Coordinates of C-alpha atoms in Angstrom, one line a residue:
M228 CA 0.0 -0.3 0.4
K229 CA 2.8 2.8 0.9
R230 CA 4.4 2.0 -2.2
I231 CA 1.2 2.4 -4.5
V232 CA 0.8 5.8 -2.3
Q233 CA 4.4 6.7 -3.0
G234 CA 3.7 5.9 -6.6
F235 CA 0.7 8.4 -6.7
D236 CA 1.9 11.0 -4.9
E237 CA 5.1 11.1 -7.1
E238 CA 2.6 11.1 -10.3
F239 CA 0.6 13.6 -8.8
V240 CA 3.5 15.9 -7.7
M241 CA 5.6 15.4 -11.4
R242 CA 1.8 16.3 -13.1
F243 CA 1.7 19.1 -10.9
C244 CA 5.3 20.1 -11.3
Y245 CA 4.8 20.1 -15.4
N246 CA 1.7 22.1 -15.6
I247 CA 3.1 25.0 -13.2
L248 CA 6.1 25.2 -15.4
F249 CA 4.4 24.7 -19.0
A250 CA 1.6 27.4 -18.2
V251 CA 4.5 29.7 -17.2
G252 CA 6.4 28.9 -19.9
F253 CA 3.7 29.2 -22.6
W254 CA 2.6 32.5 -21.3
L255 CA 6.3 33.7 -21.3
S256 CA 6.9 32.5 -24.8
S257 CA 2.9 33.5 -26.4
P258 CA 4.6 36.5 -27.6
F259 CA 6.4 34.6 -30.1
Y260 CA 3.8 31.9 -30.5
F261 CA 1.5 34.1 -31.7
L262 CA 3.7 36.4 -33.8
K263 CA 4.4 33.2 -35.7
M264 CA 1.4 32.0 -36.6
W265 CA 0.7 35.7 -38.2
R266 CA 3.4 35.0 -40.1
R267 CA 2.0 31.9 -41.3
G268 CA -1.3 33.6 -41.8
N269 CA -5.1 32.5 -41.4
W270 CA -4.4 32.4 -37.9
Q271 CA -7.5 33.4 -36.8
K272 CA -9.4 30.3 -38.4
G273 CA -10.0 27.8 -35.5
F274 CA -8.1 29.6 -32.8
G275 CA -10.2 28.6 -30.3
Q276 CA -9.9 25.0 -31.3
R277 CA -6.4 25.3 -29.8
F278 CA -7.8 26.2 -26.4
G279 CA -10.5 22.9 -26.9
Q280 CA -13.5 24.7 -27.4
Y281 CA -15.0 23.9 -30.7
S282 CA -18.3 25.3 -32.9
S283 CA -21.4 23.6 -32.8
K284 CA -20.9 22.2 -35.9
V285 CA -17.9 20.0 -34.9
K286 CA -20.0 18.9 -31.7
Q287 CA -22.6 18.3 -34.2
A288 CA -20.8 16.1 -37.1
I289 CA -19.2 14.2 -33.8
T290 CA -22.6 13.9 -31.6
N291 CA -23.3 9.9 -30.7
R292 CA -20.4 8.7 -33.2
Q293 CA -17.6 6.7 -32.3
C294 CA -14.6 8.7 -33.0
I295 CA -10.7 7.2 -33.6
W296 CA -8.7 10.9 -33.6
I297 CA -5.6 10.9 -35.7
H298 CA -2.8 13.5 -35.0
A299 CA -0.8 14.9 -37.9
V300 CA 1.8 17.9 -36.8
S301 CA 2.2 19.5 -40.2
V302 CA 2.4 18.8 -43.6
G303 CA 4.6 15.8 -43.8
E304 CA 2.8 14.4 -41.2
V305 CA -0.9 15.2 -42.9
N306 CA 0.2 13.2 -46.1
I307 CA 0.7 10.3 -44.2
S308 CA -2.5 10.6 -42.4
T309 CA -4.8 11.1 -45.8
H310 CA -3.5 7.4 -46.5
L311 CA -3.5 6.2 -42.8
I312 CA -7.4 7.2 -43.2
R313 CA -7.9 6.1 -47.2
A314 CA -6.5 2.5 -45.6
L315 CA -8.4 2.4 -42.3
E316 CA -12.3 4.2 -43.6
P317 CA -13.0 0.9 -45.7
R318 CA -12.2 -2.0 -42.7
A319 CA -13.8 0.3 -40.0
P320 CA -17.1 1.8 -41.8
N321 CA -18.6 3.2 -38.6
L322 CA -16.0 5.2 -37.0
K323 CA -16.3 8.7 -37.1
I324 CA -12.5 10.1 -37.9
V325 CA -11.3 13.2 -36.3
V326 CA -8.4 14.8 -37.7
S327 CA -6.4 17.6 -36.1
T328 CA -2.7 19.4 -37.1
T329 CA -1.0 22.0 -35.4
T330 CA -0.1 24.6 -38.1
T331 CA -2.1 26.7 -40.4
T332 CA -0.5 25.0 -43.5
G333 CA -1.3 21.2 -42.1
M334 CA -5.0 22.6 -42.0
A335 CA -4.6 24.2 -45.5
E336 CA -3.3 20.3 -46.7
L337 CA -6.1 18.5 -44.7
E338 CA -9.0 20.8 -46.0
R339 CA -7.4 20.4 -49.8
K340 CA -6.8 16.3 -49.6
L341 CA -9.8 14.4 -47.3
P342 CA -13.1 14.9 -48.1
L343 CA -15.9 16.7 -46.0
H344 CA -17.1 14.1 -43.5
I345 CA -13.6 13.6 -41.9
S346 CA -13.7 16.2 -39.0
K347 CA -10.9 18.2 -39.4
I348 CA -9.3 20.4 -35.9
F349 CA -6.5 22.2 -34.3
Y350 CA -4.6 20.3 -31.7
P351 CA -4.6 21.7 -28.5
V352 CA -2.5 23.3 -26.3
D353 CA -0.6 21.4 -23.6
L354 CA -2.4 23.0 -21.0
R355 CA -4.9 21.1 -18.8
A356 CA -8.0 22.7 -19.1
A357 CA -7.5 23.0 -23.1
V358 CA -6.6 19.5 -23.4
G359 CA -9.6 18.3 -21.2
R360 CA -12.3 20.3 -22.9
A361 CA -10.5 18.7 -26.4
L362 CA -10.8 15.4 -24.9
G363 CA -14.3 15.4 -23.1
T364 CA -15.5 17.0 -26.5
I365 CA -14.2 14.6 -28.8
H366 CA -14.4 11.7 -26.7
P367 CA -12.4 8.9 -28.8
Y368 CA -12.3 5.4 -28.8
A369 CA -8.6 5.7 -29.7
I370 CA -6.2 8.1 -30.6
V371 CA -3.4 7.7 -33.2
L372 CA -0.3 10.2 -33.1
V373 CA 1.6 10.3 -36.6
E374 CA 5.8 10.3 -35.8
A375 CA 6.5 11.2 -32.1
E376 CA 4.0 14.1 -31.0
I377 CA 4.5 13.8 -27.2
W378 CA 2.5 15.9 -25.0
P379 CA 2.2 14.8 -21.6
N380 CA -1.0 16.8 -20.3
F381 CA -2.5 15.3 -23.7
L382 CA -1.6 11.7 -22.7
W383 CA -2.4 11.8 -19.0
R384 CA -5.7 13.0 -20.0
A385 CA -6.4 10.7 -22.3
F386 CA -4.9 7.4 -20.2
D387 CA -7.3 8.9 -16.9
R388 CA -10.0 8.1 -19.7
D389 CA -8.8 4.6 -20.9
I390 CA -8.7 5.6 -24.3
P391 CA -5.6 3.4 -25.9
V392 CA -3.2 5.6 -27.4
F393 CA -1.0 4.4 -30.8
L394 CA 2.0 6.3 -32.4
V395 CA 2.5 5.8 -35.9
N396 CA 5.1 6.3 -38.6
A397 CA 7.6 6.2 -35.2
R398 CA 11.1 7.1 -35.2
L399 CA 13.8 9.3 -33.3
S400 CA 16.9 10.9 -33.9
E401 CA 19.7 10.8 -31.5
K402 CA 18.6 14.4 -30.2
S403 CA 15.1 13.4 -29.5
Y404 CA 16.3 10.0 -28.1
R405 CA 18.7 11.8 -25.7
G406 CA 16.1 14.6 -24.5
Y407 CA 13.5 11.8 -23.8
H408 CA 16.2 10.0 -21.9
R409 CA 17.3 12.7 -19.8
F410 CA 13.7 13.2 -18.8
R411 CA 12.5 9.3 -18.2
F412 CA 11.3 10.0 -14.8
L413 CA 8.5 12.1 -16.9
F414 CA 8.2 10.7 -19.9
G415 CA 9.0 6.4 -18.6
P416 CA 5.3 6.2 -17.4
I417 CA 3.6 7.9 -20.0
F418 CA 5.2 5.5 -22.5
A419 CA 4.5 2.7 -20.8
K420 CA 1.0 3.2 -20.9
F421 CA 0.8 3.5 -25.0
A422 CA -1.3 0.3 -26.7
G423 CA 0.8 0.3 -29.7
V424 CA 4.1 1.7 -31.5
G425 CA 5.0 1.1 -35.4
C426 CA 8.4 2.0 -35.8
Q427 CA 10.0 2.6 -39.2
T428 CA 13.3 0.6 -38.1
E429 CA 14.6 -2.1 -36.0
E430 CA 17.3 1.0 -34.2
D431 CA 14.1 3.0 -34.0
A432 CA 12.2 -0.2 -31.9
A433 CA 15.4 -0.3 -30.0
K434 CA 15.2 3.1 -28.7
F435 CA 12.1 3.1 -28.2
R436 CA 12.2 -0.3 -25.8
E437 CA 15.1 1.8 -23.7
L438 CA 12.8 4.6 -23.1
G439 CA 10.3 2.6 -21.5
F440 CA 7.9 1.1 -23.8
R441 CA 6.6 -2.1 -23.3
P442 CA 8.8 -4.3 -25.8
E443 CA 5.3 -6.5 -26.8
I444 CA 3.6 -3.3 -28.0
I445 CA 6.5 -2.6 -30.3
K446 CA 6.4 -3.2 -34.1
V447 CA 8.9 -2.8 -37.1
L448 CA 6.5 -1.7 -39.9
G449 CA 8.5 0.5 -42.4
S450 CA 7.8 4.0 -42.9
L451 CA 4.9 5.1 -43.9
K452 CA 6.4 8.0 -46.0
F453 CA 6.9 5.4 -48.7
D454 CA 3.0 5.1 -49.2
A455 CA 2.3 8.5 -48.4
A456 CA 4.3 9.4 -52.3
R457 CA 2.0 7.6 -54.0
L458 CA 1.4 10.1 -57.4
E459 CA -2.8 9.2 -57.4
E460 CA -3.1 13.6 -56.9
K461 CA -4.3 15.2 -60.7
R462 CA -1.6 18.0 -61.2
H463 CA -3.4 21.3 -60.8
L464 CA -0.6 23.5 -61.7
D465 CA 0.5 24.0 -65.6
I466 CA 4.1 23.9 -65.1
P467 CA 5.3 24.1 -68.8
G468 CA 3.1 26.6 -69.4
L469 CA 4.4 28.9 -66.1
L470 CA 7.7 28.4 -67.0
Q471 CA 7.3 29.6 -70.5
Q472 CA 5.7 32.6 -68.9
L473 CA 8.8 33.2 -67.4
G474 CA 10.8 32.8 -70.6
V475 CA 12.4 29.3 -70.4
A476 CA 13.0 27.4 -73.4
T477 CA 11.3 23.5 -73.4
D478 CA 14.6 22.1 -73.9
S479 CA 16.1 23.6 -71.1
Q480 CA 17.2 21.9 -67.8
L481 CA 15.6 22.5 -64.7
L482 CA 17.2 22.2 -61.1
V483 CA 14.8 22.3 -58.4
A484 CA 15.7 23.2 -54.7
G485 CA 13.0 21.6 -52.7
S486 CA 12.2 22.4 -48.7
T487 CA 15.1 25.1 -48.1
H488 CA 16.4 26.3 -45.0
A489 CA 18.3 29.9 -43.8
G490 CA 21.6 29.9 -45.9
E491 CA 20.8 27.2 -48.6
E492 CA 19.6 29.4 -51.2
A493 CA 23.0 31.8 -50.9
I494 CA 24.9 28.6 -51.8
L495 CA 22.2 27.2 -54.4
G496 CA 22.5 30.7 -56.5
R497 CA 26.8 30.7 -56.3
V498 CA 26.5 27.0 -57.5
F499 CA 23.9 27.9 -60.3
L500 CA 25.9 31.1 -61.6
K501 CA 29.2 28.8 -62.1
L502 CA 26.8 25.9 -63.2
Q503 CA 25.3 28.3 -66.0
T504 CA 28.2 28.5 -67.4
K505 CA 28.7 25.4 -68.7
F506 CA 24.8 24.8 -68.8
P507 CA 23.7 27.7 -70.4
K508 CA 20.1 26.4 -70.9
L509 CA 19.5 25.8 -66.8
F510 CA 17.0 27.2 -64.4
L511 CA 16.4 26.9 -61.0
V512 CA 13.3 26.2 -59.3
V513 CA 13.6 27.6 -55.4
V514 CA 10.7 26.0 -53.0
P515 CA 10.9 27.4 -49.5
R516 CA 10.0 24.6 -46.4
H517 CA 8.3 27.6 -45.1
F518 CA 6.4 29.4 -47.8
E519 CA 7.0 32.9 -45.3
R520 CA 10.5 32.4 -46.3
G521 CA 10.1 33.8 -49.7
R522 CA 11.5 36.9 -49.6
E523 CA 14.5 36.0 -47.5
A524 CA 14.9 33.1 -50.0
G525 CA 14.4 35.7 -52.9
R526 CA 16.7 38.4 -51.0
D527 CA 19.6 36.0 -50.9
L528 CA 19.6 34.5 -54.9
A529 CA 19.2 38.2 -55.7
E530 CA 22.4 38.8 -53.3
A531 CA 24.2 36.2 -55.1
G532 CA 23.3 37.8 -58.4
L533 CA 20.4 35.9 -60.0
K534 CA 17.1 37.9 -61.0
T535 CA 14.5 36.0 -59.6
V536 CA 10.5 36.1 -59.5
F537 CA 8.2 35.4 -57.1
R538 CA 5.9 32.4 -57.6
S539 CA 3.3 34.7 -55.7
E540 CA 3.5 37.6 -58.7
I541 CA 3.0 35.0 -62.0
V542 CA -0.6 36.0 -63.5
N543 CA -2.2 35.2 -66.6
R544 CA -0.5 38.1 -68.7
T545 CA 2.8 37.7 -66.9
Q546 CA 5.3 36.7 -69.7
H547 CA 8.9 37.5 -69.1
A548 CA 11.8 37.5 -72.1
P549 CA 13.8 34.7 -72.5
G550 CA 16.5 34.5 -70.8
M551 CA 15.7 37.6 -68.3
I552 CA 14.5 35.4 -65.4
G553 CA 17.0 32.8 -63.8
A554 CA 15.3 31.5 -61.2
L555 CA 11.9 30.9 -59.8
V556 CA 10.9 30.8 -55.7
V557 CA 8.0 29.4 -55.4
N558 CA 6.5 30.9 -52.1
T559 CA 2.9 29.2 -51.9
T560 CA 2.0 26.0 -50.6
G561 CA 1.3 22.7 -52.1
E562 CA 3.1 22.8 -55.3
L563 CA 6.6 21.6 -55.2
R564 CA 5.9 18.0 -55.8
H565 CA 4.4 19.4 -59.3
F566 CA 7.6 20.9 -60.2
Y567 CA 9.2 17.8 -58.6
E568 CA 8.1 16.0 -61.5
F569 CA 9.5 18.4 -64.1
A570 CA 13.1 18.2 -62.3
D571 CA 16.1 17.0 -64.1
V572 CA 17.9 17.3 -60.8
V573 CA 16.3 17.3 -57.0
F574 CA 18.6 19.3 -54.4
V575 CA 16.7 18.0 -50.7
G576 CA 17.1 20.9 -48.3
K577 CA 17.3 21.5 -44.8
S578 CA 20.6 19.6 -45.6
L579 CA 23.4 21.6 -46.0
T580 CA 22.7 24.3 -43.5
A581 CA 20.4 22.9 -41.0
E582 CA 19.9 19.5 -39.4
G583 CA 17.1 17.1 -39.7
G584 CA 16.7 17.4 -43.6
Q585 CA 13.5 16.8 -45.2
N586 CA 11.9 14.2 -47.5
P587 CA 13.4 12.9 -50.2
I588 CA 10.9 10.0 -51.4
E589 CA 8.3 12.0 -53.1
P590 CA 11.0 12.9 -55.9
A591 CA 12.7 9.5 -56.2
S592 CA 9.3 8.2 -56.4
M593 CA 9.0 10.0 -59.8
G594 CA 12.0 8.7 -61.0
K595 CA 14.3 12.0 -59.9
P596 CA 18.1 11.9 -59.5
V597 CA 18.3 13.6 -55.7
V598 CA 21.3 15.1 -54.2
F599 CA 21.1 16.2 -50.4
G600 CA 23.7 17.5 -47.9
P601 CA 25.3 15.4 -44.6
N602 CA 22.4 16.6 -42.3
M603 CA 19.3 14.1 -43.0
Q604 CA 18.8 13.2 -39.0
N605 CA 15.0 13.1 -40.1
F606 CA 15.5 10.6 -43.0
D607 CA 18.6 8.7 -41.7
A608 CA 17.7 4.9 -42.7
I609 CA 15.6 6.6 -45.9
S610 CA 18.8 8.7 -47.2
K611 CA 21.1 5.6 -46.4
A612 CA 19.3 3.4 -48.2
F613 CA 18.9 5.8 -51.6
V614 CA 23.1 6.8 -51.6
A615 CA 23.4 2.9 -50.7
E616 CA 21.5 1.7 -54.2
G617 CA 22.3 4.3 -55.9
S618 CA 19.6 6.4 -56.7
A619 CA 20.9 9.7 -54.7
R620 CA 24.0 11.8 -53.9
M621 CA 25.2 12.9 -50.4
V622 CA 27.4 15.9 -50.5
R623 CA 29.5 17.2 -47.6
D624 CA 29.4 20.4 -48.7
E625 CA 29.2 23.6 -51.7
A626 CA 32.2 22.7 -53.6
E627 CA 30.3 18.6 -53.3
L628 CA 26.9 19.9 -54.3
E629 CA 28.7 21.9 -57.6
R630 CA 30.2 19.1 -58.9
A631 CA 28.0 16.5 -58.4
L632 CA 25.1 18.5 -60.0
E633 CA 27.5 19.2 -63.1
E634 CA 28.2 15.5 -63.4
L635 CA 24.3 14.4 -63.1
L636 CA 23.5 17.4 -65.4
S637 CA 25.9 16.5 -68.1
D638 CA 24.7 12.7 -68.4
P639 CA 21.7 12.3 -69.1
A640 CA 21.8 8.5 -68.6
L641 CA 23.1 8.8 -65.2
R642 CA 20.0 10.9 -64.4
E643 CA 17.9 7.9 -66.1
R644 CA 19.4 4.9 -64.3
M645 CA 19.6 6.8 -60.6
G646 CA 16.1 7.8 -61.2
A647 CA 14.9 4.5 -61.8
I648 CA 16.7 2.8 -58.9
G649 CA 14.8 5.4 -56.6
K650 CA 11.3 3.9 -58.2
K651 CA 12.6 0.8 -57.5
V652 CA 13.5 1.8 -53.5
V653 CA 10.2 3.4 -52.9
H654 CA 8.0 0.7 -54.2
A655 CA 10.1 -2.2 -52.2
N656 CA 9.6 -0.4 -49.0
R657 CA 5.3 0.3 -49.1
G658 CA 3.0 -1.2 -47.0
G659 CA 3.9 0.3 -43.7
V660 CA 0.2 1.9 -44.3
E661 CA -1.7 -1.1 -44.2
R662 CA 0.4 -2.8 -41.7
S663 CA -0.3 -0.1 -39.2
V664 CA -3.5 -0.5 -39.9
E665 CA -3.5 -3.9 -38.9
M666 CA -1.9 -3.0 -35.7
I667 CA -4.8 -0.9 -34.3
L668 CA -8.0 -2.8 -36.0
P669 CA -7.7 -5.1 -32.7
H670 CA -7.9 -2.4 -30.5
L671 CA -11.0 -1.1 -32.0
A672 CA -12.7 -4.7 -32.2
E673 CA -12.4 -4.6 -28.2
S674 CA -14.2 -1.2 -27.9
N675 CA -17.2 -2.6 -30.1
I676 CA -16.2 -0.9 -32.8
Y677 CA -17.4 -2.8 -36.1
V678 CA -14.3 -4.1 -38.1
A679 CA -14.8 -5.1 -41.7
P680 CA -13.3 -8.1 -42.8
D681 CA -10.1 -7.7 -45.5
V682 CA -11.4 -5.7 -48.5

């Protein structure tokens, strides 16, 4: 009995301290939080949802329904969640699906990709009252977190309500692993209560076991991002026509730099100008990871000596003379994959001047040769697989980037060979979405939710 009381006291104290510290930290940082939202635009829409307050329309849609709550932080996780939903709906046809996201860009993608009968909300700030209201309103039968989005209050309140929580496409960078390990006294008891974890690799699975997740609930299911790269969307943008408006010849070579971060545009500008002396018909398309960085990206390219134009400035009557424009900065959202489709070579950003990297699967699935920097921590196993098979090049610095791009632009057969290998790698690694659904379904059946046979 003493142990039980002591355990209860420890958890009570832990929750109390976390709530005090989080509340103080949140309100102190709130000016920066709201400034970031304001910069991304459209921040008023659904603002109350971030504090667990929902409109009558949302409440009416979920009244007397068996709900499952899927959380996808931003655009990358949203792409995964859409495929997860498509696989889950036929197997649990009576289930009401609610999807949350944290960012306005994530919400824009949810609204663009998912039908009206899927409820879309913003994830609540991890204040005790906010998550309590959110869970009390949605009343989910299960919660599915895409990747590693761990907020203690949300999970404590979910477990208090006996809601099973799943983690899919789970991975841990070394930095995240060290952080969770350092605070294992806080996260260990939370991790032990998860109902299921679908990891990307065995290495990830070992990390999750060490952090306190029960070994029997951990499964290695592969990366769901391979499934999310399926090319099912209809192209809503005429890329050849748009490039023609910029004076880009039909036989030009297109270098597309996707999801770039601060500092990379300046590097790309310098490399591009050197390459252009050897490849005079080369054109550069830069797509910053965050569209609000468009002006900064354009400024860095201009300082490098390129005449640039912004995607948002192009209208029907826009027409530039051939050779006048050297680079296009795409300061809009949801269009990167359409530019990838017409690329000769792709550079994947957040890999030269910042840590983490961005997703190389999408261009590889289109048969494009891919180049990225050494900092691909968030896609470690994926990037290593592409490099090992020969569909991608990892470069260490600006000089190596220039050499790799020059070699690829000079050799069409090499580009075609690398692209074909990339497609094979992507195809061989698909199936994670279906395996994740199979992990979740037995728990839904235990909650008396109808689960259809395999369809």
